[in-house]
GROMACS .gro file of C-alpha atoms in nm:
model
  317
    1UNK     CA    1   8.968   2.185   7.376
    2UNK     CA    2   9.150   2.576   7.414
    3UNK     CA    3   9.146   2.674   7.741
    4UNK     CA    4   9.108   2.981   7.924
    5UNK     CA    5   9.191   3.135   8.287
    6UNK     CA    6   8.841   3.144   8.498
    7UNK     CA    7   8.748   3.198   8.867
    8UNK     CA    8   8.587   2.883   8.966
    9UNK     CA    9   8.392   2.802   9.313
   10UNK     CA   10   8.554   2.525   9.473
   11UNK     CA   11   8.509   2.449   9.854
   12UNK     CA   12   8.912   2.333   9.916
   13UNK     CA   13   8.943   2.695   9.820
   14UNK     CA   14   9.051   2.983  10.002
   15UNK     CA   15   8.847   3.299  10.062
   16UNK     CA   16   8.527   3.231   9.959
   17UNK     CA   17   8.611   2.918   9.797
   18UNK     CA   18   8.727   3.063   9.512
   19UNK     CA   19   9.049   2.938   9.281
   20UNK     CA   20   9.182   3.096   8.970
   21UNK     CA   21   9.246   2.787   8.714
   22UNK     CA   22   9.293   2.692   8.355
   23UNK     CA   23   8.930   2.581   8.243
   24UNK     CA   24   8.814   2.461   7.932
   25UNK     CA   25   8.682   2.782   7.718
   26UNK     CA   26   8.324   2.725   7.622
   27UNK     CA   27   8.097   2.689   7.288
   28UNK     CA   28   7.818   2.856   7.222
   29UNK     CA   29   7.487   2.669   7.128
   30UNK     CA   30   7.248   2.769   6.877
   31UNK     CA   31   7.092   3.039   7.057
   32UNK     CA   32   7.411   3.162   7.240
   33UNK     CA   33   7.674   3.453   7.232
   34UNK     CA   34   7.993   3.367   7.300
   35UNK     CA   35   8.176   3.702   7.466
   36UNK     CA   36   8.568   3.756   7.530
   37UNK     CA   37   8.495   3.965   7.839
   38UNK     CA   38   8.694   4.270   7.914
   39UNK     CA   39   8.576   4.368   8.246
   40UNK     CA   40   8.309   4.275   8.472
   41UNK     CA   41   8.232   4.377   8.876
   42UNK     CA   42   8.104   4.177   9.177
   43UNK     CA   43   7.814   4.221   9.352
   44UNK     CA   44   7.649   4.117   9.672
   45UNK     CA   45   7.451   3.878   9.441
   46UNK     CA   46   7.779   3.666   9.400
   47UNK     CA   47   7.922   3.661   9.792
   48UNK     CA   48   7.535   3.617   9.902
   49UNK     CA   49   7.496   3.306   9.685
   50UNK     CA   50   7.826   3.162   9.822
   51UNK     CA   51   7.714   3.158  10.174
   52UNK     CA   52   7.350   3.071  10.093
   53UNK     CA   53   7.504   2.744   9.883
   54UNK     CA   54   7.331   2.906   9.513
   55UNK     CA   55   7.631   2.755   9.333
   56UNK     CA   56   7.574   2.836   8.934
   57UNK     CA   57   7.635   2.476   8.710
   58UNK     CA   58   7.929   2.666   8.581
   59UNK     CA   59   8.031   2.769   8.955
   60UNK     CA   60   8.171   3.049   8.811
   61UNK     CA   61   8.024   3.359   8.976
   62UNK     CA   62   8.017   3.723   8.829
   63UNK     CA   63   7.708   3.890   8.655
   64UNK     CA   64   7.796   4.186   8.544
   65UNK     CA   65   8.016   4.192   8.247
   66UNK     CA   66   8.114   4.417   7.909
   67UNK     CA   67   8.371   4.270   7.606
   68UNK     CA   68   8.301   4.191   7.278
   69UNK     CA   69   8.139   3.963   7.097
   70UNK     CA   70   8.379   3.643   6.974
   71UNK     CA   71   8.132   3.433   6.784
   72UNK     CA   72   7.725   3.331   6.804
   73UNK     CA   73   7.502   3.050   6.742
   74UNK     CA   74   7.309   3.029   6.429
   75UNK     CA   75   6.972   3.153   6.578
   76UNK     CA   76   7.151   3.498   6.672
   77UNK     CA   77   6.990   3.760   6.553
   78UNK     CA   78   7.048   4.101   6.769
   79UNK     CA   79   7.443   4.066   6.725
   80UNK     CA   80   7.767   3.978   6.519
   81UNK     CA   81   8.146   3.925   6.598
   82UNK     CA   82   8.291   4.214   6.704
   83UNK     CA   83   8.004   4.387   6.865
   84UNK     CA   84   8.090   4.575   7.167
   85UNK     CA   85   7.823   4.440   7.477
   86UNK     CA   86   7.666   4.518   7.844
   87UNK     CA   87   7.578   4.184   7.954
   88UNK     CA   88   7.359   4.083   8.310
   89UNK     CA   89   7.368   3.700   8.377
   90UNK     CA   90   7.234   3.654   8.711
   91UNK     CA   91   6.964   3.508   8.573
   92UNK     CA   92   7.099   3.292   8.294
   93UNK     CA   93   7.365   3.093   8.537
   94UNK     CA   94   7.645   3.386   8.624
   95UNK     CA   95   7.987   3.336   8.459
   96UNK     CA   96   8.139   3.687   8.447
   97UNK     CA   97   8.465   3.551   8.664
   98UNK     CA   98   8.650   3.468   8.328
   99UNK     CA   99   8.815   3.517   7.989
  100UNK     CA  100   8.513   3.410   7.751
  101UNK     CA  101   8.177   3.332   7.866
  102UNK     CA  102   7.831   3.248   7.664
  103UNK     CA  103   7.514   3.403   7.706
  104UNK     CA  104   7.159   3.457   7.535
  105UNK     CA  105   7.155   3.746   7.347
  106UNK     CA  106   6.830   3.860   7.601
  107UNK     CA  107   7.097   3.851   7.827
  108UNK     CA  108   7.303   4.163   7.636
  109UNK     CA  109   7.266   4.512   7.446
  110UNK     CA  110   7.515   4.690   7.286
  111UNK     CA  111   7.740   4.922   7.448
  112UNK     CA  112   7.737   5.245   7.339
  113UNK     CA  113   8.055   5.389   7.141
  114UNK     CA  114   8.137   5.644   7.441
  115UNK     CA  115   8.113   5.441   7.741
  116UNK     CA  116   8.419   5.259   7.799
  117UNK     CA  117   8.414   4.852   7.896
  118UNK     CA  118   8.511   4.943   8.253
  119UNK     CA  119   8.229   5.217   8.338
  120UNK     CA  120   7.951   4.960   8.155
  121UNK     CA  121   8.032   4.652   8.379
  122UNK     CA  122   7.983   4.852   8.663
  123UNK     CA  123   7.593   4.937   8.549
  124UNK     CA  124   7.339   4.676   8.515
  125UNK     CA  125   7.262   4.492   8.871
  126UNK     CA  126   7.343   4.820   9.064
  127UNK     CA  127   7.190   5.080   8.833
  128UNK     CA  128   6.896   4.866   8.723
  129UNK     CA  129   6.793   4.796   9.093
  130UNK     CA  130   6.850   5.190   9.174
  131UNK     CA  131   6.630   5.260   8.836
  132UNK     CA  132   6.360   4.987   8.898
  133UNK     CA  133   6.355   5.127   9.293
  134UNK     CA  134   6.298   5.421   9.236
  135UNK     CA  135   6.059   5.447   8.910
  136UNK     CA  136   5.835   5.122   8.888
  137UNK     CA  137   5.841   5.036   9.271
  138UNK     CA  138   5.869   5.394   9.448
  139UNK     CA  139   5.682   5.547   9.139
  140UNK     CA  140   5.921   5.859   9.194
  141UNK     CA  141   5.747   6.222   9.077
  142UNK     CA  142   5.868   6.580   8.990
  143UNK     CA  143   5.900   6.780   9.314
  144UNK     CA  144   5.894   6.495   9.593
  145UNK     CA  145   6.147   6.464   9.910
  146UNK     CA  146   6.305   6.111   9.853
  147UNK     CA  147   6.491   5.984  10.155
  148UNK     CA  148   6.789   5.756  10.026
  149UNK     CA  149   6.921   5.527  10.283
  150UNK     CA  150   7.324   5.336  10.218
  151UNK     CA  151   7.402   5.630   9.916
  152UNK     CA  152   7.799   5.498   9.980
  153UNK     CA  153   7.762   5.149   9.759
  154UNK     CA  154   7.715   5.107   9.427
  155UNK     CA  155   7.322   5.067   9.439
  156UNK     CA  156   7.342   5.386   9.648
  157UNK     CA  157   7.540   5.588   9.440
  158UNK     CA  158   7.324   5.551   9.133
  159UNK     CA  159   6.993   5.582   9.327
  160UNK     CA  160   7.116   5.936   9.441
  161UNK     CA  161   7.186   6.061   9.098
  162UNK     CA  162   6.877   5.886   8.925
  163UNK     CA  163   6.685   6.070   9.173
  164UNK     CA  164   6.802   6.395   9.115
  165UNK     CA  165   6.781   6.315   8.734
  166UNK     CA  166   6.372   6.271   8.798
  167UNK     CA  167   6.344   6.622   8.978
  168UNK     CA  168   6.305   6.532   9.353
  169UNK     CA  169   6.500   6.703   9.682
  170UNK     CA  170   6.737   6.410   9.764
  171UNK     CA  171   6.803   6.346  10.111
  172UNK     CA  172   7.073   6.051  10.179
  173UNK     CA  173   7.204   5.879  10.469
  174UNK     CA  174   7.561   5.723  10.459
  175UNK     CA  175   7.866   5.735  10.735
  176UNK     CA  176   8.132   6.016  10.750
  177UNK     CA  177   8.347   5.900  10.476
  178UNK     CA  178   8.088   5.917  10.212
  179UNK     CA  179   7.941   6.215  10.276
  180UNK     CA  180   8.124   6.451  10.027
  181UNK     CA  181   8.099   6.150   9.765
  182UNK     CA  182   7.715   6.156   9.813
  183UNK     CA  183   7.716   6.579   9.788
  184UNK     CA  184   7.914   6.572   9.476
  185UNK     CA  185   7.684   6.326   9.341
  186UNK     CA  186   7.406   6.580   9.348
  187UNK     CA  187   7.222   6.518   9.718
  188UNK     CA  188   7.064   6.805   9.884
  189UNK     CA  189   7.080   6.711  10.243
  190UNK     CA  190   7.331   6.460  10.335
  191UNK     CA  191   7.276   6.212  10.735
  192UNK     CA  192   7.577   6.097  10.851
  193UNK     CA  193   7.419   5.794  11.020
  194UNK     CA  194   7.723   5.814  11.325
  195UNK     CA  195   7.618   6.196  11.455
  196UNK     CA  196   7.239   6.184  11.400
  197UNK     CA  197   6.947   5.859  11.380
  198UNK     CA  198   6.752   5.974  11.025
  199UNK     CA  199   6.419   5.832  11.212
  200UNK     CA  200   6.405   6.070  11.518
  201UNK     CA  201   6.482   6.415  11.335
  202UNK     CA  202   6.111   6.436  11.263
  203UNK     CA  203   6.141   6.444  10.895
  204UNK     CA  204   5.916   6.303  10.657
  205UNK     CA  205   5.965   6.201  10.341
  206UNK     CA  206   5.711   6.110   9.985
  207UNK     CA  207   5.974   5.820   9.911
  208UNK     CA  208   6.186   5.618  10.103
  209UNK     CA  209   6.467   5.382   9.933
  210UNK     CA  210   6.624   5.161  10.178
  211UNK     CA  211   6.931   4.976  10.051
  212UNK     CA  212   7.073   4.714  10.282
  213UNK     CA  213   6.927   4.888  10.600
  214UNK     CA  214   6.952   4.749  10.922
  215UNK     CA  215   6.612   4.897  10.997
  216UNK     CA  216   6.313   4.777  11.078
  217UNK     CA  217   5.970   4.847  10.819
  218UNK     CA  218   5.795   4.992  11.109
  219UNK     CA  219   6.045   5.246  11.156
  220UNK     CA  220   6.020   5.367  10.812
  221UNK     CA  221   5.700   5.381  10.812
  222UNK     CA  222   5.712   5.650  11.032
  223UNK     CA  223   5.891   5.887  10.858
  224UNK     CA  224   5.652   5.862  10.540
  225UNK     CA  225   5.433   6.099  10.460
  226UNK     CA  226   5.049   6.052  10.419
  227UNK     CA  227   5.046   5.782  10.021
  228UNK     CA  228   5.404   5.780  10.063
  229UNK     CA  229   5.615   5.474   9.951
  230UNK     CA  230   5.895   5.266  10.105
  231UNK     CA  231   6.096   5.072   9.872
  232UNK     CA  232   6.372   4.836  10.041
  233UNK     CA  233   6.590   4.643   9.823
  234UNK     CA  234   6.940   4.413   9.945
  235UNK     CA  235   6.984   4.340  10.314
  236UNK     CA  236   7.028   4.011  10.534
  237UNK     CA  237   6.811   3.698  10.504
  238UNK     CA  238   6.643   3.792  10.828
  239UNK     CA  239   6.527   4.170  10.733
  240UNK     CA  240   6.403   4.079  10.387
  241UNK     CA  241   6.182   3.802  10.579
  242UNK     CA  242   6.090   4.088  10.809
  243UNK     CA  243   5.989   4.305  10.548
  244UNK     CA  244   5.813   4.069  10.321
  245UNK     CA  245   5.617   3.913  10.651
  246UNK     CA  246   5.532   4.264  10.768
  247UNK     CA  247   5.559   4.459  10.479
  248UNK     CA  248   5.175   4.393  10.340
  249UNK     CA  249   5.064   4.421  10.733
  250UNK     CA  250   5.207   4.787  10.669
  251UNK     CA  251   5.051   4.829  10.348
  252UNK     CA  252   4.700   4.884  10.448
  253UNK     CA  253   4.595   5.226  10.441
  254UNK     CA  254   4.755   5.509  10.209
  255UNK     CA  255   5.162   5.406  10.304
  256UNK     CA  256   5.308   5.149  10.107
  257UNK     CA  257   5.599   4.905  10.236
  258UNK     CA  258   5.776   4.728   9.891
  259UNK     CA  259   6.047   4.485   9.789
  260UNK     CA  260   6.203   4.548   9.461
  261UNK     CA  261   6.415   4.231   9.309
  262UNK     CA  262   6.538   4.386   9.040
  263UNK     CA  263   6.547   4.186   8.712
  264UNK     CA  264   6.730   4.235   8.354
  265UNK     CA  265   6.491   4.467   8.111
  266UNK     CA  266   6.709   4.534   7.755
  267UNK     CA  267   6.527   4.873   7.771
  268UNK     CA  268   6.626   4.968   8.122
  269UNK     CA  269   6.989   4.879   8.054
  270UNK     CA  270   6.991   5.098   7.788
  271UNK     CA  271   6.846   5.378   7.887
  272UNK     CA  272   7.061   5.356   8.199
  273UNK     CA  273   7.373   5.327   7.952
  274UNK     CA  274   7.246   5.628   7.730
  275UNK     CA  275   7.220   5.836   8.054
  276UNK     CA  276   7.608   5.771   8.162
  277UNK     CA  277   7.731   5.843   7.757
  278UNK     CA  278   7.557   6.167   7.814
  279UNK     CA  279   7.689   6.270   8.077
  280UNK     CA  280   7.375   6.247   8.334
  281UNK     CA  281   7.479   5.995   8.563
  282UNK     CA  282   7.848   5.884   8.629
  283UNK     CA  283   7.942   5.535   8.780
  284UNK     CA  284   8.165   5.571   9.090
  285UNK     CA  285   8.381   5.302   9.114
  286UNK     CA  286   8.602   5.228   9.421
  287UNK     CA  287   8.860   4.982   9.343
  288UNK     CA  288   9.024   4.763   9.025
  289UNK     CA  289   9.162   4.430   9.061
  290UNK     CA  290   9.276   4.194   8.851
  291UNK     CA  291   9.075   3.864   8.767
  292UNK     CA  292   9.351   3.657   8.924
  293UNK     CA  293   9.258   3.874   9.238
  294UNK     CA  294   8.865   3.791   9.275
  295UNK     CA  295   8.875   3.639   9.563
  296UNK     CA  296   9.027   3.955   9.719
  297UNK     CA  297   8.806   4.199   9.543
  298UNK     CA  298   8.477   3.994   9.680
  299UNK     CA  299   8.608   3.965  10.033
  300UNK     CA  300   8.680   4.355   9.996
  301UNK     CA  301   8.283   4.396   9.890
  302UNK     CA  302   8.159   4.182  10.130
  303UNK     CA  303   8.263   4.399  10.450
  304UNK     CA  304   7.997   4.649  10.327
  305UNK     CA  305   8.208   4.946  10.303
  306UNK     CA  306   8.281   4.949   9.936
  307UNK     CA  307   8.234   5.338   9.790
  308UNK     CA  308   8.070   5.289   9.494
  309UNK     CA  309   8.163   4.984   9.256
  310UNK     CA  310   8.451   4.732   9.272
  311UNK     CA  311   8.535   4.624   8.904
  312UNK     CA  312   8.781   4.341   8.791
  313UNK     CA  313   9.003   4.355   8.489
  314UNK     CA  314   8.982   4.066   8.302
  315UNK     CA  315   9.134   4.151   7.935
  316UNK     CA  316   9.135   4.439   7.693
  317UNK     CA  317   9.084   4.499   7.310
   0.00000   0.00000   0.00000
């Protein structure tokens, strides 16, 4: 069997189990694409899975990939050899951390001719939960005040600039370091969470995206306005339970308290894509490493202070 270099979960390893190894290179079935992956970036979906024991069968992690198509099954209808790709596999068993990996072609769309392999890995969990947040959950109009809450990260920095894209007064809340980032990306007002608490300043706001808060749902509740929306999305086991336990509780009467999981749409992906080729939206990314260096680049993400997204190099054309 040909082999290829992979990231592979392994508890002996070392941090965050993870060792870089020669692996066997896998086949595609039938109804599978098999992709030589260029780049793809981590996410908290791979270091929360670690420590919540979600090992993929593969136990290789990563969902977020771009390369180009190396062979597919016989049922493959949507692509060819040589196609250029934006896949999401979080929910078809990860396996971004390496050379080649196989995927259902639901899983992919094509990557545009403009955007380049490292700018598309960096879109589809991070701008497809910002997109979903802010459209089908938050229902996001024309003219609204839109409060965004963690703008630094890469769910954040998407979220501000979709929001502007829709027409609404951004406000966003980050620490000092990412407040010119979060300007340049096209926010009005900017909170920098050290100098001033966003929930005493007696602001209100028509939509409320909180990503990874540390706040409770009855405090932002408080600063919506009368059939405003709170959409939270990320965070620690404890404050998701918190908001899905109290978030219906909160729900009765005209503000509504929702949890957006985002999940793969084709279409969403590529409008999302078609926005960055066109120069809409831009994907910030804060760091490269190489795949050898995974381990390192998910530690890095994992302290919660990433600006924008972290991307590993795994090959090129």
């Amino acid at each position: 069997m040909e082999k290829m270099k992979a990231v592979v979960f392994s508890k002996k390893g070392s941090p965050y189990s993870l060792i870089y190894c020669d692996i066997e290179k896998p086949v595609p079935n039938d109804n599978e694409v098999l992709i030589k992956i260029f780049n793809v970036s981590a996410n908290a979906a791979d270091y929360r899975s670690m420590k919540m024991g979600l090992i993929p069968k593969k136990k290789i992690f990563g969902a977020d990939i771009a390369g180009v198509v190396e062979s597919v099954g016989r049922n493959i209808q949507q692509f060819k050899p040589g196609d250029e790709v934006i896949g999401e596999l979080s929910g078809y068993g990860f396996g971004g951390f390496a050379e080649y990996t196989v995927a259902p072609e639901k899983a992919l769309i094509l990557k545009p001719p403009k955007l380049s392999f490292e700018n598309a890995a960096s879109l589809p969990i991070a701008a497809l939960t910002a997109l979903q947040a802010l459209r089908d959950k938050g229902n996001i109009r024309k003219g609204q005040k839109v409060l965004i809450i963690g703008s630094g990260g890469g769910v954040g920095t998407y979220a501000v600039q979709l929001a502007g894209y829709f027409g609404v007064t951004v406000t966003a809340v980050c620490s000092t370091r990412n407040v010119e980032q979060t300007i340049a990306l096209g926010a009005e007002y900017v909170i920098d969470y050290t100098k001033e608490d966003f929930i005493k300043n007696n602001r209100c706001y028509d939509l409320i995206l909180a990503i990874n808060g540390n706040r409770s749902p009855f405090a932002f509740r408080k600063i919506l306005n009368p059939h405003g929306i709170c959409v939270m999305v990320g965070g620690g086991l404890m404050q998701i339970f918190t908001f899905i336990l109290f978030g219906w509780l909160l729900s009765f009467g005209s503000k509504k308290m929702r949890f957006l999981a985002a999940k793969l749409n084709q279409k969403d992906l590529e409008f999302i894509a078609k926005l960055v080729e066109d120069g809409k939206i831009r994907p910030v990314i804060d760091r490269h490493y190489s795949l050898e260096e995974t381990a390192e680049a998910i530690r890095y993400l994992s302290e919660g202070h990433a600006r924008g997204k972290v991307v590993i190099n795994v090959g090129s054309k």
